[in-house]
XYZ file of C-alpha atoms in Angstrom:
580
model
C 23.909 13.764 -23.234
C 27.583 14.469 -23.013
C 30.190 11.894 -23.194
C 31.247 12.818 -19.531
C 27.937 12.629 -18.268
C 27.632 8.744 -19.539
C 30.438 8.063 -17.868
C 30.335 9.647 -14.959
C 27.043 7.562 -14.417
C 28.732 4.577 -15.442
C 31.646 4.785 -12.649
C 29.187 5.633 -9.944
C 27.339 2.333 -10.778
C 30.387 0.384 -10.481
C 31.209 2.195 -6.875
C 28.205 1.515 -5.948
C 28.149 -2.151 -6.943
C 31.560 -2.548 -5.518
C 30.381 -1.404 -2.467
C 27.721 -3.412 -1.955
C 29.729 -6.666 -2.720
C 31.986 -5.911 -0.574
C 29.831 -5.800 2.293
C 27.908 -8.861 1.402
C 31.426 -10.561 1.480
C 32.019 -9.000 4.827
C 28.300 -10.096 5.861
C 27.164 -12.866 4.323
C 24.317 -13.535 6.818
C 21.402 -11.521 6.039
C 20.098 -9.317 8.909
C 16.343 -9.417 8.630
C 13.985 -12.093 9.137
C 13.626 -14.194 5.342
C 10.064 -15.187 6.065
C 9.401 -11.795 6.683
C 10.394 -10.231 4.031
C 8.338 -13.026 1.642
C 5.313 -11.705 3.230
C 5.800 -7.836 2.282
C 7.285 -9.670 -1.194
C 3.421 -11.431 -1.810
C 1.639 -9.280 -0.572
C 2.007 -7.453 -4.253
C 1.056 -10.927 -5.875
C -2.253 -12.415 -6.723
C -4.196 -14.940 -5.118
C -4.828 -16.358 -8.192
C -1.201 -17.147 -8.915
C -0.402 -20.278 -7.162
C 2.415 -20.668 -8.290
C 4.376 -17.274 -7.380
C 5.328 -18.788 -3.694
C 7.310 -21.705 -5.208
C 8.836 -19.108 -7.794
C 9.946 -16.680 -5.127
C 10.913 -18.883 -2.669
C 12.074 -22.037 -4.026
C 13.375 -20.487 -7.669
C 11.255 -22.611 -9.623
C 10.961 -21.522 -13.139
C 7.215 -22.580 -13.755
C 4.765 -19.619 -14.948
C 1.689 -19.745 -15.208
C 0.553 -19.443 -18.996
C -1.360 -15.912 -18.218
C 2.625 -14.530 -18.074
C 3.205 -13.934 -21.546
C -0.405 -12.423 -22.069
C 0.260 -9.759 -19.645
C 3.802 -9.267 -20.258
C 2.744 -8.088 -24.068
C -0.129 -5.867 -22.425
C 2.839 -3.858 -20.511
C 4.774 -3.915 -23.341
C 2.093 -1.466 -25.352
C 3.320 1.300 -22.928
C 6.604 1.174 -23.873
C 8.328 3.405 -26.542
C 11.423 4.547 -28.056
C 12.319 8.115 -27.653
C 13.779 9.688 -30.385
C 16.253 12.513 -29.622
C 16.384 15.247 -32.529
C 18.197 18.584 -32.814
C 16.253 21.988 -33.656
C 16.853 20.713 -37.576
C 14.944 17.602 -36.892
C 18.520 15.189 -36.712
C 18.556 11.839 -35.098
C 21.156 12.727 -32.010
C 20.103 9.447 -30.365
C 17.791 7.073 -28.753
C 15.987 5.915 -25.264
C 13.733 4.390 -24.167
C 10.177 5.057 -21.823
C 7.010 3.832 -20.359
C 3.611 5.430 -19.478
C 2.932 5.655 -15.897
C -0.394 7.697 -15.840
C -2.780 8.365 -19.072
C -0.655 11.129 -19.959
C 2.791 11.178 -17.937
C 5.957 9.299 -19.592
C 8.940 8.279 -17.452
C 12.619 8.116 -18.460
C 16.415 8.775 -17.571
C 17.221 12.018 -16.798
C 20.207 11.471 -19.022
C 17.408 10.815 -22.033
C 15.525 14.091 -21.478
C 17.845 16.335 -19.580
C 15.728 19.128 -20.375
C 12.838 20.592 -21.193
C 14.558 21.447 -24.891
C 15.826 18.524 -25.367
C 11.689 17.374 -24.597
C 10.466 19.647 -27.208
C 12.001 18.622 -30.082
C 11.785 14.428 -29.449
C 9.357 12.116 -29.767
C 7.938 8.955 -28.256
C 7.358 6.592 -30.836
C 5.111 3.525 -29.820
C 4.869 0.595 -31.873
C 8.396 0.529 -32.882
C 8.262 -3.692 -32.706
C 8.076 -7.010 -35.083
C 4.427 -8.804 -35.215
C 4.105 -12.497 -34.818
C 5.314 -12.313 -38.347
C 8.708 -10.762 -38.074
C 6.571 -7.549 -40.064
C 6.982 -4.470 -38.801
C 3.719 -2.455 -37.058
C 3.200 0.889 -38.009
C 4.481 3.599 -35.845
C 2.454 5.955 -33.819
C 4.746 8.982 -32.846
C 3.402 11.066 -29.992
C 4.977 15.046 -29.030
C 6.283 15.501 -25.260
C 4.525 18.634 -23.703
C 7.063 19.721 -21.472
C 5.517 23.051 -20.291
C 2.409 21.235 -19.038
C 4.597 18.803 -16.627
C 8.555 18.403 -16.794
C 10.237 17.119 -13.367
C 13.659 15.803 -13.271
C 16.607 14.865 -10.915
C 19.800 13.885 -12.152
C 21.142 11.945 -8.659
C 17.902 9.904 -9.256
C 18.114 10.033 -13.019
C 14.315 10.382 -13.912
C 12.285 12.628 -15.696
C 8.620 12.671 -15.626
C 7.158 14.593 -18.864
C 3.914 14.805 -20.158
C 3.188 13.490 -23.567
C 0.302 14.851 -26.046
C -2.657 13.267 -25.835
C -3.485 12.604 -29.890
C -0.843 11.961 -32.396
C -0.833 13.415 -35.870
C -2.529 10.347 -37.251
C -5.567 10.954 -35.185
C -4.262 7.884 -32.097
C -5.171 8.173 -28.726
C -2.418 8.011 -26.505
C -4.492 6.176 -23.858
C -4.682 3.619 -26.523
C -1.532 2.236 -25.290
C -2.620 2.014 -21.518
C -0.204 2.782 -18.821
C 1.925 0.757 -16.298
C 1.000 1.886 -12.609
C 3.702 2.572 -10.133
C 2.964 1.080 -6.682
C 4.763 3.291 -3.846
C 5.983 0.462 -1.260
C 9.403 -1.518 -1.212
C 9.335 -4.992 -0.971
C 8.177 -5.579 -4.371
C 11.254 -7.739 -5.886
C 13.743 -9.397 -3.657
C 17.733 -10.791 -4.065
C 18.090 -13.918 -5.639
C 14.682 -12.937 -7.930
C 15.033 -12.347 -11.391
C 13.607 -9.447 -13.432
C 12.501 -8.552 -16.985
C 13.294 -5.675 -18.682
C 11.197 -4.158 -22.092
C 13.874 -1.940 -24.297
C 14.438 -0.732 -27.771
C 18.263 -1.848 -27.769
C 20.353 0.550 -29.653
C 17.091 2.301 -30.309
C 16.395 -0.886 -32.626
C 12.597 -2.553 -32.197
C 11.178 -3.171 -29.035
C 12.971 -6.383 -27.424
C 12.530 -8.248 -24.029
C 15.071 -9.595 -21.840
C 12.686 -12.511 -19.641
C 13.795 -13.426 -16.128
C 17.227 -14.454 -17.290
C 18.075 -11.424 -15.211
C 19.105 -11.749 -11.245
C 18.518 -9.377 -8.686
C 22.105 -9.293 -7.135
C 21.950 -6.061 -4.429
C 18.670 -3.628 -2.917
C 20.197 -0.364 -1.823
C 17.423 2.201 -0.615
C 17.497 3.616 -4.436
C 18.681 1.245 -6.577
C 18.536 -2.427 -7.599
C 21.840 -3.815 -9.118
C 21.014 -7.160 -11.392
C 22.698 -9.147 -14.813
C 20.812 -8.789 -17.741
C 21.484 -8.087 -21.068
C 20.673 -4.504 -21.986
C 22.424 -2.297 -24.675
C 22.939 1.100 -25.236
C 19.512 2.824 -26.178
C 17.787 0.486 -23.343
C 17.936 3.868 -21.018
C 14.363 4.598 -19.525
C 13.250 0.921 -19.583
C 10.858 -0.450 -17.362
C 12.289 -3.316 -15.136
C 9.642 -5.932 -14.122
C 8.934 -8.346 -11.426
C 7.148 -11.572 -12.232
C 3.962 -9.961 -11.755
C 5.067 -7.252 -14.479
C 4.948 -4.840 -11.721
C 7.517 -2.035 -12.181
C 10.563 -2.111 -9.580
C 12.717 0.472 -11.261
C 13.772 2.683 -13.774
C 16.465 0.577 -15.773
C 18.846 3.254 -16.350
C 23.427 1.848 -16.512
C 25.056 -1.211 -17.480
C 28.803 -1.159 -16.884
C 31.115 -3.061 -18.140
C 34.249 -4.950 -16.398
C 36.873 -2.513 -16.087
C 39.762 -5.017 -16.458
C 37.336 -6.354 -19.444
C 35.607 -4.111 -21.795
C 33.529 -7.306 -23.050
C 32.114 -8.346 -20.281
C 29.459 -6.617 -18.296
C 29.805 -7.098 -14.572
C 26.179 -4.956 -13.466
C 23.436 -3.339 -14.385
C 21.604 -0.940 -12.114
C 18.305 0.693 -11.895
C 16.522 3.612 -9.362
C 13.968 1.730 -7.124
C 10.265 3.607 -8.587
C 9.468 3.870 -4.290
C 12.345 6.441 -4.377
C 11.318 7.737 -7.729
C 7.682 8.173 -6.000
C 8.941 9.784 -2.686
C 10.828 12.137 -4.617
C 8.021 13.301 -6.290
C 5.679 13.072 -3.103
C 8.788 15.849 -1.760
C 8.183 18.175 -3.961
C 6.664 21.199 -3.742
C 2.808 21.245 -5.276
C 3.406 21.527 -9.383
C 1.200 22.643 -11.575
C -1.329 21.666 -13.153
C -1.431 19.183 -9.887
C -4.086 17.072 -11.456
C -1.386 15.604 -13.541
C 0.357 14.337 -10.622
C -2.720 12.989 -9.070
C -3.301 9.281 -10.641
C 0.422 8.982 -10.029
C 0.628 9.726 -6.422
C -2.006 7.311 -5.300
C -1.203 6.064 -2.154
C 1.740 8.429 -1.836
C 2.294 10.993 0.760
C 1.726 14.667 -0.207
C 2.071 17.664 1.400
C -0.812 19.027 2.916
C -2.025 22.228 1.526
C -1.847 23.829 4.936
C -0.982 22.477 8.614
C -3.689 20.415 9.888
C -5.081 19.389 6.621
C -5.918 16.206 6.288
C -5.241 14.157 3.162
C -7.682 12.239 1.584
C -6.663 9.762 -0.705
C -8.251 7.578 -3.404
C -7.411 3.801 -4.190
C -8.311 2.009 -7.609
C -10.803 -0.782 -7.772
C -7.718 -3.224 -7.881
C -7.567 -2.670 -3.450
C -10.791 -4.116 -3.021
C -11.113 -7.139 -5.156
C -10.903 -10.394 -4.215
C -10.755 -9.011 -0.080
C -10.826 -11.998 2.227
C -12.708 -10.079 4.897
C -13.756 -11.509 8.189
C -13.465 -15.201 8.472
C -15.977 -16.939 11.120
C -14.026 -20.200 11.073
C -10.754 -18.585 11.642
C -10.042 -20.026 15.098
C -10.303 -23.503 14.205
C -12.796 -26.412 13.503
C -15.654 -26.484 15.591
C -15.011 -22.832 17.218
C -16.924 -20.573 14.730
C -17.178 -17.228 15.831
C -19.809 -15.640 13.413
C -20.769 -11.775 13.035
C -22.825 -10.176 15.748
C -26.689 -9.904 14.598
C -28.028 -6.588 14.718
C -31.020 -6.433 17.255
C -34.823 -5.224 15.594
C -33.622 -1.904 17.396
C -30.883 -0.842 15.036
C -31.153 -3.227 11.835
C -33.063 -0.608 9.686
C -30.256 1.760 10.346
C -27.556 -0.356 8.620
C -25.572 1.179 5.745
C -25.594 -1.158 2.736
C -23.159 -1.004 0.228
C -23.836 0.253 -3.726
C -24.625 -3.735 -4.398
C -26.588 -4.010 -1.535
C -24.792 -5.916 0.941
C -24.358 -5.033 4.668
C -21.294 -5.877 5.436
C -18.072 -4.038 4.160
C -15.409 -6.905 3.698
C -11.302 -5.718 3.899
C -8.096 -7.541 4.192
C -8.716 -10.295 7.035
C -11.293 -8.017 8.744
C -14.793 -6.882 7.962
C -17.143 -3.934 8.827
C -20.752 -2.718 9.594
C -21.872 0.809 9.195
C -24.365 3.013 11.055
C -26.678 5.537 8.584
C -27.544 7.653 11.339
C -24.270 8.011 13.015
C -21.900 7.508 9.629
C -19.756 5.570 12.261
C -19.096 2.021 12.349
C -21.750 -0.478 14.449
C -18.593 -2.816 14.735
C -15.288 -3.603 13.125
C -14.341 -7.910 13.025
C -10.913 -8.662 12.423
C -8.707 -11.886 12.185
C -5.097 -11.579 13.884
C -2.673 -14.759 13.692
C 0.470 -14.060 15.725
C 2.055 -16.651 13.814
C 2.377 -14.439 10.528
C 2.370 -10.806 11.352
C 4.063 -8.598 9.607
C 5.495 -5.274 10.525
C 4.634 -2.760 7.989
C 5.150 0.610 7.824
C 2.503 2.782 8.855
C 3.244 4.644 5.505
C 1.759 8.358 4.977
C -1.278 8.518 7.147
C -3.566 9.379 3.809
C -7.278 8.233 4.508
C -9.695 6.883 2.190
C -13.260 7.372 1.250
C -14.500 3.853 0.674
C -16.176 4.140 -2.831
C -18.065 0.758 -2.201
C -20.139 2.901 -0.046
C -22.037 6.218 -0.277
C -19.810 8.848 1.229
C -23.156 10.285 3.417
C -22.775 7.519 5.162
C -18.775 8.177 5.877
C -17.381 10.705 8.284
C -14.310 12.270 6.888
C -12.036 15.283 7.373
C -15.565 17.222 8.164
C -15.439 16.373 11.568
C -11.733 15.282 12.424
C -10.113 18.464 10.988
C -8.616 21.449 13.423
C -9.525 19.750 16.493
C -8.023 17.299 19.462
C -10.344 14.581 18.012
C -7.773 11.363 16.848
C -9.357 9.495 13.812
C -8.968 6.474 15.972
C -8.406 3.052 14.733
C -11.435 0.672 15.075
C -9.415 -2.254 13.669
C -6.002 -1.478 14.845
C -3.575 -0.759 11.851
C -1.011 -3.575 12.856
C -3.777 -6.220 13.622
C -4.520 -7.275 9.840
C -1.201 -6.789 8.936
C -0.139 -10.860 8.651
C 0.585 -13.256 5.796
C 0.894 -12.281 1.986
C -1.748 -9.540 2.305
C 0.011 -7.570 4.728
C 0.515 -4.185 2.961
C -2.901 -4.342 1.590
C -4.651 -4.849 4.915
C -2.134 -2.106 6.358
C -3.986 0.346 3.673
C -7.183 -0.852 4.728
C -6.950 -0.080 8.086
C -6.964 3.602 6.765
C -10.217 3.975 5.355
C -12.652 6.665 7.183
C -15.567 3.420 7.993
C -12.547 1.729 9.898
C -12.034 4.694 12.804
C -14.270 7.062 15.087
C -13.626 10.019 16.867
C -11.401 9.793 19.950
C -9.844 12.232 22.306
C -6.178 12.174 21.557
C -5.593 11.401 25.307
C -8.130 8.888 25.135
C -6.784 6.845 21.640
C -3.237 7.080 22.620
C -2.919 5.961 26.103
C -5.313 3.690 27.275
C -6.757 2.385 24.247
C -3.815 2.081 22.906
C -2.313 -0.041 25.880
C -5.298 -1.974 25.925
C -4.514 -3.028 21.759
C -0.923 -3.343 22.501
C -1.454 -6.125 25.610
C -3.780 -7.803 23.165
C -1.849 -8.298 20.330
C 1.946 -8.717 21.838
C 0.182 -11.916 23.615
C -0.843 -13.084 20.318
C 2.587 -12.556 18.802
C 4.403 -13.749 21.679
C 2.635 -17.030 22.385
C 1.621 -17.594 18.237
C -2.246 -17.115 18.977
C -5.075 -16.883 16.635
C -7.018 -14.198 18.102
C -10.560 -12.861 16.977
C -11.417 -9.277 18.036
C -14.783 -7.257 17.908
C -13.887 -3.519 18.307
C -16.948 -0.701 18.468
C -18.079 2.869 19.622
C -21.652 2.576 22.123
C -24.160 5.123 20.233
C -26.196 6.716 22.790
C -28.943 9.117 22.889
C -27.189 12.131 24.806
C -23.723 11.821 22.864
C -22.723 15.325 22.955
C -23.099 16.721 19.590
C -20.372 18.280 17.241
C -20.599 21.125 14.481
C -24.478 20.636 14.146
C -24.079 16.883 12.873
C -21.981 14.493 14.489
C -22.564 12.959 17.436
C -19.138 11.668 19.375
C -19.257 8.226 21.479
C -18.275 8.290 25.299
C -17.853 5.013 25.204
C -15.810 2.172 23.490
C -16.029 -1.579 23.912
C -13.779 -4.672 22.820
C -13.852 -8.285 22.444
C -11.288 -10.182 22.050
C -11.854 -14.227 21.410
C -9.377 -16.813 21.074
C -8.731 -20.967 22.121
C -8.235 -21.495 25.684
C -5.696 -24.116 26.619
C -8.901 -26.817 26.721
C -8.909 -25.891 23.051
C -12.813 -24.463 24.104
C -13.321 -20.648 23.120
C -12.944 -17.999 25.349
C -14.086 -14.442 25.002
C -13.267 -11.076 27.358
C -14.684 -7.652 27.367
C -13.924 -4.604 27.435
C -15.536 -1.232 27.881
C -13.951 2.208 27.929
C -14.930 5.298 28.600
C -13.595 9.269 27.304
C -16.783 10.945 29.427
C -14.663 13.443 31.175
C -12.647 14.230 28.384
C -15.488 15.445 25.409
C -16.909 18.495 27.130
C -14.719 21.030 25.385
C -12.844 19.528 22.504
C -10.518 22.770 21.936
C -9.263 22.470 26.667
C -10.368 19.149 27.453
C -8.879 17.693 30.300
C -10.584 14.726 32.913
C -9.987 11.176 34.125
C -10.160 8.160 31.630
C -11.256 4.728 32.730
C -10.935 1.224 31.188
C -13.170 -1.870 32.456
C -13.489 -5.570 32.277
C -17.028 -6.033 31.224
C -19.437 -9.367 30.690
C -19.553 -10.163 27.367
C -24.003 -9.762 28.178
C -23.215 -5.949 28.849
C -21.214 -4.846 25.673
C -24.853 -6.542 24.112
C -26.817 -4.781 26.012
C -24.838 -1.337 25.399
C -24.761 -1.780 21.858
C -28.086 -3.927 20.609
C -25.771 -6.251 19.357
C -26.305 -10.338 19.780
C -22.903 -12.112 20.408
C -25.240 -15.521 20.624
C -22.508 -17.998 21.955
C -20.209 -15.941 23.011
C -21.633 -14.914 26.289
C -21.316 -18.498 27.263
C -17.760 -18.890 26.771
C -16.655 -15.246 28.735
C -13.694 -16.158 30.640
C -14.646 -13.142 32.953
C -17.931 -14.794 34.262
C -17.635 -17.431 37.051
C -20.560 -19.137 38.503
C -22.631 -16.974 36.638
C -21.278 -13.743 38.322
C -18.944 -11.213 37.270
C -19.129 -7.526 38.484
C -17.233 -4.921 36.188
C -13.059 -3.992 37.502
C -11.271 -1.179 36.438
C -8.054 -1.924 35.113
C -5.602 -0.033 37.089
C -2.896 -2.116 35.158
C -2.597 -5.120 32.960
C -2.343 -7.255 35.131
C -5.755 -7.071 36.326
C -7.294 -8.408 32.994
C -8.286 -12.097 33.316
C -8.022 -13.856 30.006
């Protein structure tokens, strides 16, 4: 990299972290809501670690003990890069990471191009052992003509690496750091660490002695002490989750021995550039990368089908019975003799597919759901970003039992939201039960008239009450399988009918439950020029059960919608008309 080049990155660091003080002296008041952002901030963090709230909020210093373990697991993917001429000369050093089994990332001003690629190396265990003794090396070739993307206003390059070394090593030996695609994941006033080779010397950590000053859509300006060589370093959270792409430190241009910032490219931009690109070769590459990232489609009206890692589903809080308070459990509906043998069980057995803050049941026979539960405390939502509308096969569950881009593809039929998307979406799980919501078990097929006017109302009413007045809310959401559902390309058979109950604490503190039933009759009968009425009722909790072979047990004696022991189904003309 030429002198000018170094430079010219330097000075646009320093504009950029001029810029950015100045308006934080011009603006010292933050603009967003602090408690909100926490949320999207833990919702990357464990359960497990009890400790991270007092860390990120309060700036306590105490880790837990498990912190220096897994800080020296991400260091294995870490490496120098050594930057040779055609003769095999030492022109310089970098450094990079694995991100994928066989993808490397680093500055574009490391590996500018795919020449300068072929003649370096990435040399892992360049690093002292507990005994000050040096490891032995393991020098690995980049394969640039199998996968070389980079950007210089970003200042990445993604290469591929060979997968043995000449000493017989397996580069998946050395594991890989995974790059999660949404923002949020450090915030200001949180400090970093950052794994380098400093002046290409062994590999060195700087530990959380490094704050987070500025967030600017693509970069992240902190102090920490880096040197020249540290290009291409990962830059860690306190969950050793990678923010950015370490890649300038300037120093104080009125004193060349002090060093004012350091700045590195956020890996969400990194990860949108590369979503933005046009399909590469050999895509498979790319795959394990993009996880979670949106794609183009291969063709207009494709639908993308994503995959997530074992990581999304463990330790899910699902469906919680007790969520409305002590002595107002709500359990699961009990599936009548009628439809019990038709239940879906997952690969372990179990009948009941458990998400963030909301659970499901699945139908064999119909690959739909039998109902959705979810939890939704006004108190703590969170608004998330619908993100990239990629839907997921759930691999708990045997895909014959899942209806996926089969039957919603080139047609007016919305993959419609059992458990709305924003409902889950509260507390430090937020952007985890957002991703839920996507999965093909958690929707059914719905007119597009139908899902996005008066279902959608009906959703919206329930959960701006909950929001505006802080409720706890409890909602049931299914299709109603009949016999003489019309059916669709020889296999699927699409509901007329969709029901809703929603269950929170009355002002007596007592439970109180309304129904709801819907219907998209007049709409099905030709899904290519459908056109008909739409109607939405308010039902007795005892006719949803009846509809569905479901048993609601208590809940049909706490329906707000039955007086005296009468209630006679309304159409809701307007919102007005729903009694709650």
């Amino acid at each position: 990299m030429t002198t000018y080049r170094l430079e010219s990155i330097k000075q646009q660091v320093l504009a950029r972290y001029r810029q950015l003080e100045k308006e934080r002296n011009e603006k010292p008041v933050a603009d967003f809501d602090p408690m909100e952002k926490m949320m999207v901030r833990t919702s990357v963090v464990k359960a497990e670690d009890m400790l991270s709230i007092e860390r990120i909020i309060n700036k306590s210093d105490l880790l837990p003990i498990a912190y220096l373990e897994t800080g020296t697991k991400a260091s294995r993917a870490v490496c120098r890069i050594a930057l040779r001429n055609r003769n095999g000369q030492i022109q310089g050093y970098g450094t990079g990471f694995l991100v994928s089994p066989t993808l490397l990332l680093t500055n574009n001003h490391v590996l500018e191009t795919k020449e300068i690629a072929l003649y370096a190396a990435a040399e892992f265990n360049y690093e002292m052992d507990e005994n000050f003794k040096p490891r032995e090396i393991t020098s690995f070739a980049f394969e640039p003509d199998k996968l070389f993307i980079t950007d210089e206003t970003l200042d990445f390059t993604l290469v591929a690496v060979q997968e043995t070394a000449g000493n017989g090593t397996e580069l998946s030996s050395f594991g890989f750091l995974p790059l999660l695609p949404q923002k949020g994941k450090i915030l200001e006033g949180e400090y970093v660490s950052i794994i380098q080779h400093p002046k290409g010397g062994p590999k060195a950590v700087t530990v959380r002695e490094n704050e987070v000053r500025f967030l600017s859509p693509d970069f992240i300006h902190y102090v920490s002490d880096t040197e020249a060589g540290s290009s291409g370093s990962p830059v860690f959270n306190d969950q050793w989750i990678v923010v950015a792409l370490h890649h300038a430190a300037v120093s104080d241009p009125d004193n060349d021995t002090e060093w004012i910032a350091n700045e590195g490219i956020r890996i969400s931009s990194i990860l949108a550039f590369l979503a933005g690109q046009s399909p590469i070769e050999p895509h498979q590459l790319l795959a394990a990368l993009l996880q979670g990232v949106s794609e183009p489609a291969a063709e207009a009206g494709q639908m993308e089908v994503g995959q997530l890692g074992e990581d999304w589903y463990s330790g899910v809080s699902g469906y919680d019975p007790t969520f409305l308070g002590e002595g107002l459990t709500v359990p699961l509906p009990v599936l009548t003799d009628e439809i019990a043998q038709d239940v879906a069980l997952t690969k372990d057995g179990k009948p009941v597919l458990d998400y963030t803050h909301f659970s499901i049941a699945m139908s064999k026979s119909r690959r739909l759901a039998f109902y959705t539960a979810v939890n939704i405390d006004g108190n703590e939502l969170v608004d998330v970003n619908r993100g990239n509308d990629k839907w997921y096969f759930d691999p708990r569950l045997e895909e014959a039992f899942q209806s996926g881009p089969e039957l919603y593809e080139k047609n007016d039929l919305d993959r419609g939201h059992l458990t709305r998307r924003q409902d889950p979406n509260w507390g430090p799980d937020a952007i985890r039960a957002n991703e839920h919501t996507f999965h093909f078990t958690n929707c059914a097929p719905q007119h597009k008239n139908f899902n996005q006017k008066t279902w959608l109302g009906l959703e919206d009413y329930i959960l701006e009450n909950a929001k505006a007045h802080g409720l706890k809310v409890t909602v049931f959401t299914g299709p109603v399988f009949s016999e003489d559902d019309d059916l669709y390309r020889g296999e699927f058979k699409i509901p007329a009918e969709f029901w809703k109950i929603a269950v929170m604490r009355n002002g007596e503190g007592a439970l109180s439950a309304t129904a709801y039933l819907q219907t998209q009759k007049d709409l099905i009968g030709n899904l290519e020029f459908s056109y008909g009425e739409y109607q939405t009722y308010q039902v007795r909790v005892a006719e949803v059960e009846a509809l569905t072979n479901l048993n609601f047990d208590q809940l049909r004696a706490h329906d707000a919608y039955v007086v005296d022991g009468k209630a006679k189904a309304t159409k809701i003309e307007e919102f007005g008309d729903i009694q709650l």
